């Protein structure tokens, strides 16, 4: 449980789910998720436990930006699971890279 680690803040992305629904390959999976309810619950739980909830702007390039040097890729397909920076050569899991960027967003 996240609350047991007693974080001072939690950062999450403000996802554009209506835009994601326009992608026919993703629409069924997106409809099955309840992002709005998850966000509402996060807001409630964070407030209850005194944890600051920071919502990153939906245009913040958390997946496209290198967490090491800050270089932003122009394109990054959903099928690319490993982030490779063209500027500094960093290679890491795409989701880990995005989570580091979201952590740094709060600073």
Short mmCIF file of N, CA and C in Angstrom, two decimals:
data_model
loop_
_atom_site.label_atom_id
_atom_site.label_comp_id
_atom_site.label_asym_id
_atom_site.label_seq_id
_atom_site.Cartn_x
_atom_site.Cartn_y
_atom_site.Cartn_z
N UNK A 1 0.85 -1.18 0.00
CA UNK A 1 0.00 0.00 0.00
C UNK A 1 0.89 1.24 0.00
N UNK A 2 0.64 2.12 -0.92
CA UNK A 2 1.44 3.33 -1.09
C UNK A 2 1.46 4.20 0.16
N UNK A 3 0.35 4.28 0.86
CA UNK A 3 0.25 5.16 2.02
C UNK A 3 1.22 4.75 3.12
N UNK A 4 1.51 3.47 3.25
CA UNK A 4 2.41 3.00 4.30
C UNK A 4 3.83 3.51 4.12
N UNK A 5 4.20 3.89 2.89
CA UNK A 5 5.55 4.43 2.66
C UNK A 5 5.64 5.90 3.05
N UNK A 6 4.50 6.51 3.37
CA UNK A 6 4.40 7.91 3.82
C UNK A 6 5.09 8.90 2.88
N UNK A 7 4.72 8.91 1.61
CA UNK A 7 5.32 9.90 0.70
C UNK A 7 4.78 11.29 1.01
N UNK A 8 5.56 12.31 0.69
CA UNK A 8 5.08 13.68 0.88
C UNK A 8 4.21 14.11 -0.29
N UNK A 9 4.43 13.47 -1.44
CA UNK A 9 3.63 13.78 -2.62
C UNK A 9 3.54 12.58 -3.55
N UNK A 10 2.53 12.62 -4.41
CA UNK A 10 2.34 11.63 -5.47
C UNK A 10 2.09 12.42 -6.74
N UNK A 11 2.73 12.01 -7.84
CA UNK A 11 2.54 12.67 -9.12
C UNK A 11 1.85 11.70 -10.08
N UNK A 12 0.82 12.19 -10.75
CA UNK A 12 0.17 11.38 -11.78
C UNK A 12 -0.11 12.26 -12.99
N UNK A 13 -0.23 11.62 -14.13
CA UNK A 13 -0.49 12.35 -15.37
C UNK A 13 -1.98 12.60 -15.55
N UNK A 14 -2.30 13.74 -16.14
CA UNK A 14 -3.67 14.05 -16.53
C UNK A 14 -3.84 13.51 -17.95
N UNK A 15 -4.30 12.28 -18.06
CA UNK A 15 -4.40 11.62 -19.36
C UNK A 15 -5.58 12.13 -20.17
N UNK A 16 -5.36 12.29 -21.46
CA UNK A 16 -6.40 12.72 -22.39
C UNK A 16 -7.12 11.47 -22.89
N UNK A 17 -8.00 10.93 -22.07
CA UNK A 17 -8.66 9.67 -22.44
C UNK A 17 -9.59 9.83 -23.63
N UNK A 18 -10.21 10.99 -23.80
CA UNK A 18 -11.09 11.17 -24.96
C UNK A 18 -10.28 11.12 -26.26
N UNK A 19 -9.07 11.66 -26.23
CA UNK A 19 -8.20 11.59 -27.40
C UNK A 19 -7.71 10.18 -27.64
N UNK A 20 -7.48 9.42 -26.56
CA UNK A 20 -7.02 8.04 -26.69
C UNK A 20 -8.10 7.15 -27.29
N UNK A 21 -9.36 7.50 -27.04
CA UNK A 21 -10.46 6.70 -27.57
C UNK A 21 -10.56 6.77 -29.09
N UNK A 22 -9.96 7.78 -29.68
CA UNK A 22 -9.99 7.93 -31.14
C UNK A 22 -9.08 6.92 -31.83
N UNK A 23 -8.15 6.33 -31.08
CA UNK A 23 -7.26 5.31 -31.62
C UNK A 23 -8.00 3.97 -31.56
N UNK A 24 -8.38 3.45 -32.72
CA UNK A 24 -9.18 2.22 -32.76
C UNK A 24 -8.48 1.03 -32.11
N UNK A 25 -7.15 1.02 -32.14
CA UNK A 25 -6.42 -0.09 -31.56
C UNK A 25 -6.45 -0.04 -30.03
N UNK A 26 -6.60 1.15 -29.46
CA UNK A 26 -6.59 1.31 -28.01
C UNK A 26 -7.97 1.49 -27.39
N UNK A 27 -8.94 1.87 -28.18
CA UNK A 27 -10.22 2.32 -27.63
C UNK A 27 -10.89 1.30 -26.70
N UNK A 28 -10.89 0.04 -27.05
CA UNK A 28 -11.54 -0.96 -26.21
C UNK A 28 -10.83 -1.08 -24.86
N UNK A 29 -9.51 -1.10 -24.88
CA UNK A 29 -8.76 -1.19 -23.63
C UNK A 29 -8.96 0.05 -22.77
N UNK A 30 -9.02 1.22 -23.39
CA UNK A 30 -9.21 2.47 -22.66
C UNK A 30 -10.60 2.50 -22.03
N UNK A 31 -11.61 2.05 -22.76
CA UNK A 31 -12.97 2.05 -22.24
C UNK A 31 -13.10 1.15 -21.02
N UNK A 32 -12.32 0.09 -20.97
CA UNK A 32 -12.41 -0.84 -19.86
C UNK A 32 -11.73 -0.30 -18.60
N UNK A 33 -10.90 0.69 -18.76
CA UNK A 33 -10.24 1.30 -17.61
C UNK A 33 -11.10 2.44 -17.08
N UNK A 34 -10.98 2.72 -15.82
CA UNK A 34 -11.75 3.81 -15.23
C UNK A 34 -10.79 4.86 -14.69
N UNK A 35 -10.14 5.57 -15.61
CA UNK A 35 -9.15 6.57 -15.22
C UNK A 35 -9.75 7.67 -14.35
N UNK A 36 -10.95 8.09 -14.71
CA UNK A 36 -11.59 9.16 -13.93
C UNK A 36 -11.81 8.72 -12.48
N UNK A 37 -12.29 7.51 -12.30
CA UNK A 37 -12.52 6.99 -10.95
C UNK A 37 -11.20 6.82 -10.20
N UNK A 38 -10.18 6.35 -10.89
CA UNK A 38 -8.86 6.19 -10.26
C UNK A 38 -8.34 7.55 -9.78
N UNK A 39 -8.46 8.57 -10.62
CA UNK A 39 -8.00 9.91 -10.25
C UNK A 39 -8.81 10.44 -9.06
N UNK A 40 -10.10 10.22 -9.08
CA UNK A 40 -10.95 10.67 -7.97
C UNK A 40 -10.55 9.99 -6.66
N UNK A 41 -10.30 8.69 -6.73
CA UNK A 41 -9.88 7.95 -5.54
C UNK A 41 -8.51 8.42 -5.04
N UNK A 42 -7.61 8.69 -5.98
CA UNK A 42 -6.28 9.20 -5.59
C UNK A 42 -6.41 10.54 -4.88
N UNK A 43 -7.26 11.41 -5.40
CA UNK A 43 -7.47 12.71 -4.76
C UNK A 43 -8.02 12.54 -3.35
N UNK A 44 -8.97 11.66 -3.21
CA UNK A 44 -9.59 11.40 -1.91
C UNK A 44 -8.59 10.80 -0.92
N UNK A 45 -7.89 9.76 -1.33
CA UNK A 45 -6.95 9.07 -0.44
C UNK A 45 -5.77 9.97 -0.05
N UNK A 46 -5.26 10.73 -1.01
CA UNK A 46 -4.15 11.63 -0.70
C UNK A 46 -4.58 12.70 0.29
N UNK A 47 -5.75 13.28 0.08
CA UNK A 47 -6.27 14.29 1.01
C UNK A 47 -6.48 13.69 2.40
N UNK A 48 -7.00 12.48 2.45
CA UNK A 48 -7.27 11.80 3.72
C UNK A 48 -5.99 11.59 4.53
N UNK A 49 -4.90 11.28 3.84
CA UNK A 49 -3.64 10.96 4.52
C UNK A 49 -2.64 12.12 4.52
N UNK A 50 -3.06 13.29 4.05
CA UNK A 50 -2.18 14.45 4.07
C UNK A 50 -1.04 14.39 3.06
N UNK A 51 -1.28 13.73 1.95
CA UNK A 51 -0.28 13.59 0.89
C UNK A 51 -0.65 14.54 -0.24
N UNK A 52 0.32 15.32 -0.71
CA UNK A 52 0.05 16.24 -1.82
C UNK A 52 -0.06 15.45 -3.12
N UNK A 53 -1.13 15.67 -3.86
CA UNK A 53 -1.31 15.05 -5.17
C UNK A 53 -1.00 16.09 -6.23
N UNK A 54 0.00 15.81 -7.05
CA UNK A 54 0.39 16.71 -8.12
C UNK A 54 -0.02 16.06 -9.44
N UNK A 55 -0.79 16.78 -10.23
CA UNK A 55 -1.25 16.27 -11.52
C UNK A 55 -0.45 16.96 -12.62
N UNK A 56 0.35 16.16 -13.32
CA UNK A 56 1.18 16.70 -14.40
C UNK A 56 0.31 17.06 -15.60
N UNK A 57 0.61 18.16 -16.23
CA UNK A 57 -0.10 18.61 -17.41
C UNK A 57 -0.11 17.51 -18.47
N UNK A 58 -1.23 17.36 -19.16
CA UNK A 58 -1.35 16.28 -20.15
C UNK A 58 -0.37 16.42 -21.31
N UNK A 59 0.19 17.60 -21.50
CA UNK A 59 1.15 17.79 -22.59
C UNK A 59 2.60 17.68 -22.11
N UNK A 60 2.81 17.37 -20.83
CA UNK A 60 4.16 17.16 -20.31
C UNK A 60 4.72 15.89 -20.95
N UNK A 61 5.90 15.96 -21.58
CA UNK A 61 6.41 14.81 -22.33
C UNK A 61 7.12 13.77 -21.45
N UNK A 62 6.42 13.20 -20.49
CA UNK A 62 7.05 12.27 -19.56
C UNK A 62 7.65 11.05 -20.25
N UNK A 63 7.01 10.55 -21.28
CA UNK A 63 7.53 9.37 -21.98
C UNK A 63 8.59 9.73 -23.02
N UNK A 64 8.47 10.90 -23.62
CA UNK A 64 9.37 11.30 -24.71
C UNK A 64 10.64 11.99 -24.24
N UNK A 65 10.70 12.38 -22.96
CA UNK A 65 11.86 13.13 -22.47
C UNK A 65 12.85 12.21 -21.76
N UNK A 66 14.13 12.42 -22.04
CA UNK A 66 15.18 11.64 -21.40
C UNK A 66 15.30 12.08 -19.94
N UNK A 67 15.24 11.13 -19.03
CA UNK A 67 15.32 11.46 -17.61
C UNK A 67 16.75 11.80 -17.18
N UNK A 68 17.71 11.57 -18.06
CA UNK A 68 19.11 11.87 -17.76
C UNK A 68 19.52 13.25 -18.26
N UNK A 69 19.27 13.54 -19.54
CA UNK A 69 19.77 14.80 -20.12
C UNK A 69 18.66 15.79 -20.48
N UNK A 70 17.40 15.35 -20.50
CA UNK A 70 16.29 16.26 -20.80
C UNK A 70 15.93 16.38 -22.28
N UNK A 71 16.65 15.65 -23.13
CA UNK A 71 16.35 15.68 -24.57
C UNK A 71 14.94 15.12 -24.79
N UNK A 72 14.17 15.77 -25.67
CA UNK A 72 12.80 15.32 -25.96
C UNK A 72 12.75 14.75 -27.37
N UNK A 73 12.30 13.49 -27.47
CA UNK A 73 12.12 12.85 -28.77
C UNK A 73 10.90 13.43 -29.46
N UNK A 74 10.96 13.54 -30.77
CA UNK A 74 9.79 14.03 -31.51
C UNK A 74 8.71 12.96 -31.59
N UNK A 75 9.12 11.72 -31.81
CA UNK A 75 8.15 10.63 -31.93
C UNK A 75 8.58 9.46 -31.07
N UNK A 76 7.60 8.83 -30.45
CA UNK A 76 7.83 7.63 -29.66
C UNK A 76 6.57 6.78 -29.77
N UNK A 77 6.66 5.67 -30.48
CA UNK A 77 5.47 4.83 -30.68
C UNK A 77 5.18 4.03 -29.42
N UNK A 78 3.94 3.60 -29.28
CA UNK A 78 3.54 2.80 -28.13
C UNK A 78 4.22 1.43 -28.12
N UNK A 79 4.71 1.01 -29.27
CA UNK A 79 5.35 -0.30 -29.37
C UNK A 79 6.80 -0.27 -28.91
N UNK A 80 7.38 0.91 -28.78
CA UNK A 80 8.76 1.04 -28.28
C UNK A 80 8.72 0.94 -26.76
N UNK A 81 9.10 -0.21 -26.22
CA UNK A 81 9.05 -0.42 -24.78
C UNK A 81 10.35 -0.01 -24.09
N UNK A 82 11.42 0.16 -24.85
CA UNK A 82 12.69 0.63 -24.30
C UNK A 82 12.95 2.04 -24.80
N UNK A 83 13.20 2.95 -23.85
CA UNK A 83 13.51 4.33 -24.23
C UNK A 83 14.99 4.41 -24.56
N UNK A 84 15.30 4.95 -25.73
CA UNK A 84 16.68 5.15 -26.16
C UNK A 84 16.87 6.62 -26.50
N UNK A 85 17.75 7.29 -25.76
CA UNK A 85 17.99 8.71 -25.98
C UNK A 85 18.97 8.89 -27.13
N UNK A 86 18.59 9.74 -28.08
CA UNK A 86 19.44 10.02 -29.23
C UNK A 86 20.59 10.95 -28.85
N UNK A 87 20.44 11.70 -27.76
CA UNK A 87 21.45 12.68 -27.38
C UNK A 87 22.54 12.10 -26.48
N UNK A 88 22.14 11.39 -25.41
CA UNK A 88 23.15 10.91 -24.46
C UNK A 88 23.34 9.39 -24.46
N UNK A 89 22.47 8.66 -25.18
CA UNK A 89 22.62 7.22 -25.29
C UNK A 89 21.97 6.42 -24.17
N UNK A 90 21.25 7.06 -23.28
CA UNK A 90 20.58 6.35 -22.19
C UNK A 90 19.60 5.32 -22.75
N UNK A 91 19.59 4.13 -22.17
CA UNK A 91 18.63 3.09 -22.52
C UNK A 91 18.02 2.55 -21.24
N UNK A 92 16.70 2.60 -21.16
CA UNK A 92 15.99 2.04 -20.01
C UNK A 92 14.54 1.78 -20.38
N UNK A 93 13.86 1.05 -19.53
CA UNK A 93 12.45 0.78 -19.75
C UNK A 93 11.69 2.09 -19.89
N UNK A 94 10.84 2.15 -20.86
CA UNK A 94 10.09 3.37 -21.17
C UNK A 94 9.26 3.85 -19.98
N UNK A 95 8.62 2.93 -19.25
CA UNK A 95 7.79 3.31 -18.11
C UNK A 95 8.63 3.81 -16.94
N UNK A 96 9.79 3.21 -16.73
CA UNK A 96 10.70 3.68 -15.68
C UNK A 96 11.18 5.09 -16.00
N UNK A 97 11.55 5.33 -17.25
CA UNK A 97 11.98 6.67 -17.67
C UNK A 97 10.88 7.70 -17.41
N UNK A 98 9.64 7.36 -17.77
CA UNK A 98 8.51 8.27 -17.56
C UNK A 98 8.27 8.52 -16.08
N UNK A 99 8.40 7.48 -15.26
CA UNK A 99 8.16 7.66 -13.83
C UNK A 99 9.22 8.55 -13.19
N UNK A 100 10.46 8.45 -13.65
CA UNK A 100 11.52 9.34 -13.16
C UNK A 100 11.21 10.78 -13.56
N UNK A 101 10.76 10.97 -14.79
CA UNK A 101 10.39 12.32 -15.25
C UNK A 101 9.23 12.89 -14.44
N UNK A 102 8.26 12.06 -14.10
CA UNK A 102 7.13 12.53 -13.29
C UNK A 102 7.59 12.88 -11.87
N UNK A 103 8.51 12.10 -11.35
CA UNK A 103 9.06 12.43 -10.02
C UNK A 103 9.76 13.79 -10.08
N UNK A 104 10.53 14.01 -11.13
CA UNK A 104 11.24 15.28 -11.29
C UNK A 104 10.29 16.44 -11.59
N UNK A 105 9.13 16.15 -12.13
CA UNK A 105 8.12 17.18 -12.42
C UNK A 105 7.71 17.92 -11.14
N UNK A 106 7.70 17.19 -10.05
CA UNK A 106 7.26 17.75 -8.77
C UNK A 106 8.28 18.69 -8.15
N UNK A 107 9.51 18.61 -8.59
CA UNK A 107 10.56 19.44 -7.97
C UNK A 107 10.54 20.85 -8.47
#
